[in-house]
Amino acid sequence: MYNLIIDLEMCNVPRDYRQRSYKYANETIQIGAVLLDENFKRISTLCQYVHPEYGVIDHFIESLTGIRNSQVKNAPRIQEALLHMIDWLGEREYKIYAWSESDRAQIVHEIKAKKITDEKLLAFVEKENWIDYQAVFTKRYELTRQLSLEEALGRAEIKPEGRFHDGLDDAVNTGYLIEKLELNLDYQLVSYEMPEKPTEHLSCNLGELLAELNLQLV
């Protein structure tokens, strides 16, 4: 059994679109995927930008993710990108991991809103195929709150690769976390303090902070 790690990055959908044809607050702009073998060793990676039909990459999202409008302008739409990923996986049997339920929920929302009926995609998003590793982590260590991926990596003494809020980098780092904890079932977390953010991030207005929170919760 193989292990697929998925991480999505999203942009915000303007309110006027949500009142008309697309009622959800976010739309996918990047899919990062990492394929691990049965021993949680990396086999392959896939990074795809996705063209949003309703959403907008504003300054806040570009700063958060590093993704620019020019990168998604001619990118495939969500259905084509997901089908390409399924073809990339081939005939392998696999479990799907994500950090939180939001990635699966986002795909389900877009399939519904965009009236996608492809049977491969409908089978892909079946709930029993997915493992919310944030929930696994929270339950395993009897935590009183859910941790961000960044904080979980710190508590597991894993030095992250790349940047946070990049779909592929987040998927890679989630894979490292899963590998370490699944192969070391007795591992105990260490105490960890979140690093201070650069000063410019402290000047975000209330709307930007709510947008970031919305990205995490949807």
Tab-separated table of C-alpha atoms in Angstrom:
chain	number	residue	atom	x	y	z
A	1	MET	CA	0.000	0.000	0.000
A	2	TYR	CA	1.393	3.384	-1.056
A	3	ASN	CA	0.859	6.672	0.744
A	4	LEU	CA	-0.152	9.871	-1.040
A	5	ILE	CA	0.352	13.202	0.720
A	6	ILE	CA	-1.651	16.123	-0.653
A	7	ASP	CA	-1.574	19.833	0.101
A	8	LEU	CA	-3.625	22.532	-1.626
A	9	GLU	CA	-3.069	26.250	-1.765
A	10	MET	CA	-6.067	28.465	-2.363
A	11	CYS	CA	-7.073	32.000	-3.215
A	12	ASN	CA	-10.104	33.965	-2.100
A	13	VAL	CA	-13.284	34.201	-4.167
A	14	PRO	CA	-14.858	37.691	-4.300
A	15	ARG	CA	-18.189	37.970	-2.538
A	16	ASP	CA	-20.136	38.923	-5.681
A	17	TYR	CA	-19.210	35.589	-7.309
A	18	ARG	CA	-20.269	33.744	-4.170
A	19	GLN	CA	-23.667	35.368	-4.400
A	20	ARG	CA	-24.156	34.179	-7.963
A	21	SER	CA	-22.447	31.044	-9.224
A	22	TYR	CA	-19.826	29.847	-6.727
A	23	LYS	CA	-20.819	29.951	-3.065
A	24	TYR	CA	-17.522	28.886	-1.509
A	25	ALA	CA	-14.941	31.312	-0.134
A	26	ASN	CA	-11.826	29.730	-1.668
A	27	GLU	CA	-10.608	28.184	-4.912
A	28	THR	CA	-7.591	25.965	-5.551
A	29	ILE	CA	-4.520	27.476	-7.206
A	30	GLN	CA	-1.901	24.799	-6.464
A	31	ILE	CA	-1.808	21.058	-5.796
A	32	GLY	CA	1.280	19.581	-4.186
A	33	ALA	CA	1.531	15.784	-3.980
A	34	VAL	CA	4.141	13.390	-2.629
A	35	LEU	CA	4.016	9.627	-3.153
A	36	LEU	CA	5.581	7.454	-0.442
A	37	ASP	CA	6.124	3.704	-0.445
A	38	GLU	CA	4.924	1.323	2.277
A	39	ASN	CA	7.890	2.380	4.446
A	40	PHE	CA	7.016	6.062	4.016
A	41	LYS	CA	10.022	6.704	1.766
A	42	ARG	CA	9.541	9.205	-1.018
A	43	ILE	CA	9.107	7.810	-4.520
A	44	SER	CA	7.956	10.801	-6.496
A	45	THR	CA	6.520	14.309	-6.265
A	46	LEU	CA	4.062	16.311	-8.332
A	47	CYS	CA	3.400	20.054	-8.292
A	48	GLN	CA	0.633	21.600	-10.378
A	49	TYR	CA	-0.678	25.132	-10.567
A	50	VAL	CA	-4.407	25.397	-11.120
A	51	HIS	CA	-6.320	28.100	-12.969
A	52	PRO	CA	-9.059	29.567	-10.732
A	53	GLU	CA	-12.359	30.257	-12.488
A	54	TYR	CA	-13.676	32.683	-9.854
A	55	GLY	CA	-10.922	33.399	-7.347
A	56	VAL	CA	-8.332	36.158	-7.332
A	57	ILE	CA	-4.694	36.059	-6.263
A	58	ASP	CA	-4.418	39.334	-4.394
A	59	HIS	CA	-1.342	40.789	-2.725
A	60	PHE	CA	-1.966	38.928	0.526
A	61	ILE	CA	-2.277	35.518	-1.139
A	62	GLU	CA	0.785	36.162	-3.303
A	63	SER	CA	2.794	37.106	-0.208
A	64	LEU	CA	1.495	34.108	1.726
A	65	THR	CA	2.003	31.457	-0.958
A	66	GLY	CA	4.530	32.952	-3.361
A	67	ILE	CA	2.125	32.139	-6.204
A	68	ARG	CA	1.549	34.811	-8.860
A	69	ASN	CA	-1.275	35.317	-11.323
A	70	SER	CA	1.143	34.683	-14.175
A	71	GLN	CA	1.720	31.144	-12.872
A	72	VAL	CA	-1.949	30.187	-12.927
A	73	LYS	CA	-3.126	32.176	-15.958
A	74	ASN	CA	-2.559	29.325	-18.429
A	75	ALA	CA	-2.628	26.478	-15.926
A	76	PRO	CA	-5.171	23.620	-16.186
A	77	ARG	CA	-8.452	23.887	-14.335
A	78	ILE	CA	-9.149	21.734	-11.312
A	79	GLN	CA	-10.672	18.760	-13.128
A	80	GLU	CA	-7.782	18.418	-15.561
A	81	ALA	CA	-5.193	18.833	-12.802
A	82	LEU	CA	-6.784	16.195	-10.578
A	83	LEU	CA	-7.154	13.717	-13.425
A	84	HIS	CA	-3.510	14.246	-14.319
A	85	MET	CA	-2.572	13.423	-10.735
A	86	ILE	CA	-4.683	10.266	-10.794
A	87	ASP	CA	-2.995	9.197	-14.043
A	88	TRP	CA	0.384	9.916	-12.410
A	89	LEU	CA	-0.539	7.517	-9.591
A	90	GLY	CA	-1.306	4.775	-12.098
A	91	GLU	CA	-2.680	1.456	-10.869
A	92	ARG	CA	-1.160	1.719	-7.390
A	93	GLU	CA	-3.279	1.220	-4.304
A	94	TYR	CA	-2.804	4.080	-1.877
A	95	LYS	CA	-4.077	5.924	1.162
A	96	ILE	CA	-4.394	9.704	1.039
A	97	TYR	CA	-3.014	11.879	3.828
A	98	ALA	CA	-3.540	15.594	4.373
A	99	TRP	CA	-2.869	17.984	7.240
A	100	SER	CA	-6.471	18.772	8.314
A	101	GLU	CA	-9.755	18.048	6.578
A	102	SER	CA	-9.691	21.253	4.563
A	103	ASP	CA	-7.967	19.839	1.461
A	104	ARG	CA	-10.510	17.086	0.845
A	105	ALA	CA	-13.354	19.473	1.699
A	106	GLN	CA	-12.039	21.999	-0.826
A	107	ILE	CA	-11.922	19.425	-3.614
A	108	VAL	CA	-15.436	18.238	-2.741
A	109	HIS	CA	-16.700	21.826	-2.798
A	110	GLU	CA	-15.204	22.520	-6.207
A	111	ILE	CA	-16.496	19.264	-7.683
A	112	LYS	CA	-19.978	20.178	-6.490
A	113	ALA	CA	-19.869	23.852	-7.473
A	114	LYS	CA	-18.396	23.183	-10.919
A	115	LYS	CA	-20.722	20.241	-11.598
A	116	ILE	CA	-17.868	17.777	-12.170
A	117	THR	CA	-19.194	14.252	-12.662
A	118	ASP	CA	-16.087	12.276	-13.593
A	119	GLU	CA	-16.289	8.917	-11.791
A	120	LYS	CA	-12.538	8.793	-11.113
A	121	LEU	CA	-12.715	12.074	-9.226
A	122	LEU	CA	-15.844	11.130	-7.314
A	123	ALA	CA	-14.133	7.914	-6.192
A	124	PHE	CA	-10.942	9.803	-5.305
A	125	VAL	CA	-12.685	12.063	-2.790
A	126	GLU	CA	-14.577	9.299	-0.972
A	127	LYS	CA	-14.048	10.010	2.725
A	128	GLU	CA	-12.827	6.512	3.609
A	129	ASN	CA	-9.798	7.000	1.343
A	130	TRP	CA	-8.509	9.997	3.322
A	131	ILE	CA	-6.624	10.327	6.609
A	132	ASP	CA	-6.591	13.663	8.410
A	133	TYR	CA	-3.137	13.470	9.968
A	134	GLN	CA	-3.645	16.637	11.971
A	135	ALA	CA	-6.485	14.832	13.782
A	136	VAL	CA	-4.317	11.706	14.177
A	137	PHE	CA	-1.517	13.835	15.637
A	138	THR	CA	-3.865	15.663	18.009
A	139	LYS	CA	-5.421	12.443	19.318
A	140	ARG	CA	-2.134	10.542	19.593
A	141	TYR	CA	-0.529	13.180	21.797
A	142	GLU	CA	-3.753	14.123	23.614
A	143	LEU	CA	-3.362	17.779	22.682
A	144	THR	CA	-5.880	20.375	23.748
A	145	ARG	CA	-5.736	22.180	20.396
A	146	GLN	CA	-4.802	21.447	16.808
A	147	LEU	CA	-1.315	22.537	15.797
A	148	SER	CA	-0.246	24.121	12.541
A	149	LEU	CA	2.080	22.062	10.371
A	150	GLU	CA	4.920	24.417	11.253
A	151	GLU	CA	4.441	23.911	14.981
A	152	ALA	CA	3.975	20.143	14.628
A	153	LEU	CA	7.268	19.863	12.752
A	154	GLY	CA	8.998	21.838	15.482
A	155	ARG	CA	7.552	19.630	18.208
A	156	ALA	CA	8.738	16.564	16.271
A	157	GLU	CA	12.249	18.019	15.809
A	158	ILE	CA	12.004	18.071	12.018
A	159	LYS	CA	13.706	20.852	10.092
A	160	PRO	CA	11.301	21.876	7.317
A	161	GLU	CA	12.266	22.132	3.677
A	162	GLY	CA	11.302	25.054	1.466
A	163	ARG	CA	8.644	27.518	2.572
A	164	PHE	CA	5.346	27.136	4.354
A	165	HIS	CA	2.189	27.685	2.256
A	166	ASP	CA	3.820	26.191	-0.826
A	167	GLY	CA	1.744	23.153	-1.765
A	168	LEU	CA	4.639	20.868	-2.651
A	169	ASP	CA	6.860	21.953	0.248
A	170	ASP	CA	4.008	21.464	2.722
A	171	ALA	CA	3.278	18.016	1.283
A	172	VAL	CA	6.969	17.062	1.514
A	173	ASN	CA	7.188	18.236	5.114
A	174	THR	CA	3.950	16.476	6.045
A	175	GLY	CA	5.505	13.327	4.584
A	176	TYR	CA	8.578	13.731	6.793
A	177	LEU	CA	6.349	14.094	9.835
A	178	ILE	CA	4.285	11.026	8.983
A	179	GLU	CA	7.403	8.959	8.284
A	180	LYS	CA	9.014	9.861	11.593
A	181	LEU	CA	5.951	9.293	13.736
A	182	GLU	CA	4.690	6.142	12.022
A	183	LEU	CA	8.110	4.492	12.184
A	184	ASN	CA	8.739	5.645	15.784
A	185	LEU	CA	5.490	4.956	17.583
A	186	ASP	CA	7.024	5.712	20.991
A	187	TYR	CA	8.319	9.136	19.962
A	188	GLN	CA	7.466	11.929	22.407
A	189	LEU	CA	7.072	15.543	21.354
A	190	VAL	CA	9.429	18.228	22.573
A	191	SER	CA	8.443	21.696	23.741
A	192	TYR	CA	8.604	24.270	20.973
A	193	GLU	CA	8.118	28.009	20.551
A	194	MET	CA	6.887	29.350	17.236
A	195	PRO	CA	9.502	31.584	15.582
A	196	GLU	CA	8.718	35.269	15.431
A	197	LYS	CA	7.284	36.432	12.150
A	198	PRO	CA	8.940	39.237	10.163
A	199	THR	CA	7.801	42.700	11.205
A	200	GLU	CA	5.969	43.372	7.941
A	201	HIS	CA	3.505	40.567	8.627
A	202	LEU	CA	2.412	42.308	11.830
A	203	SER	CA	0.960	45.155	9.809
A	204	CYS	CA	-1.654	42.952	8.112
A	205	ASN	CA	-5.078	44.508	8.446
A	206	LEU	CA	-8.039	42.690	9.936
A	207	GLY	CA	-9.323	41.608	6.520
A	208	GLU	CA	-6.039	39.895	5.698
A	209	LEU	CA	-5.957	38.062	9.021
A	210	LEU	CA	-9.496	36.829	8.498
A	211	ALA	CA	-8.605	35.700	4.986
A	212	GLU	CA	-5.697	33.627	6.286
A	213	LEU	CA	-7.889	32.112	8.987
A	214	ASN	CA	-10.538	31.310	6.391
A	215	LEU	CA	-7.974	29.512	4.205
A	216	GLN	CA	-7.078	27.265	7.104
A	217	LEU	CA	-10.619	26.444	8.181
A	218	VAL	CA	-12.519	25.958	4.894
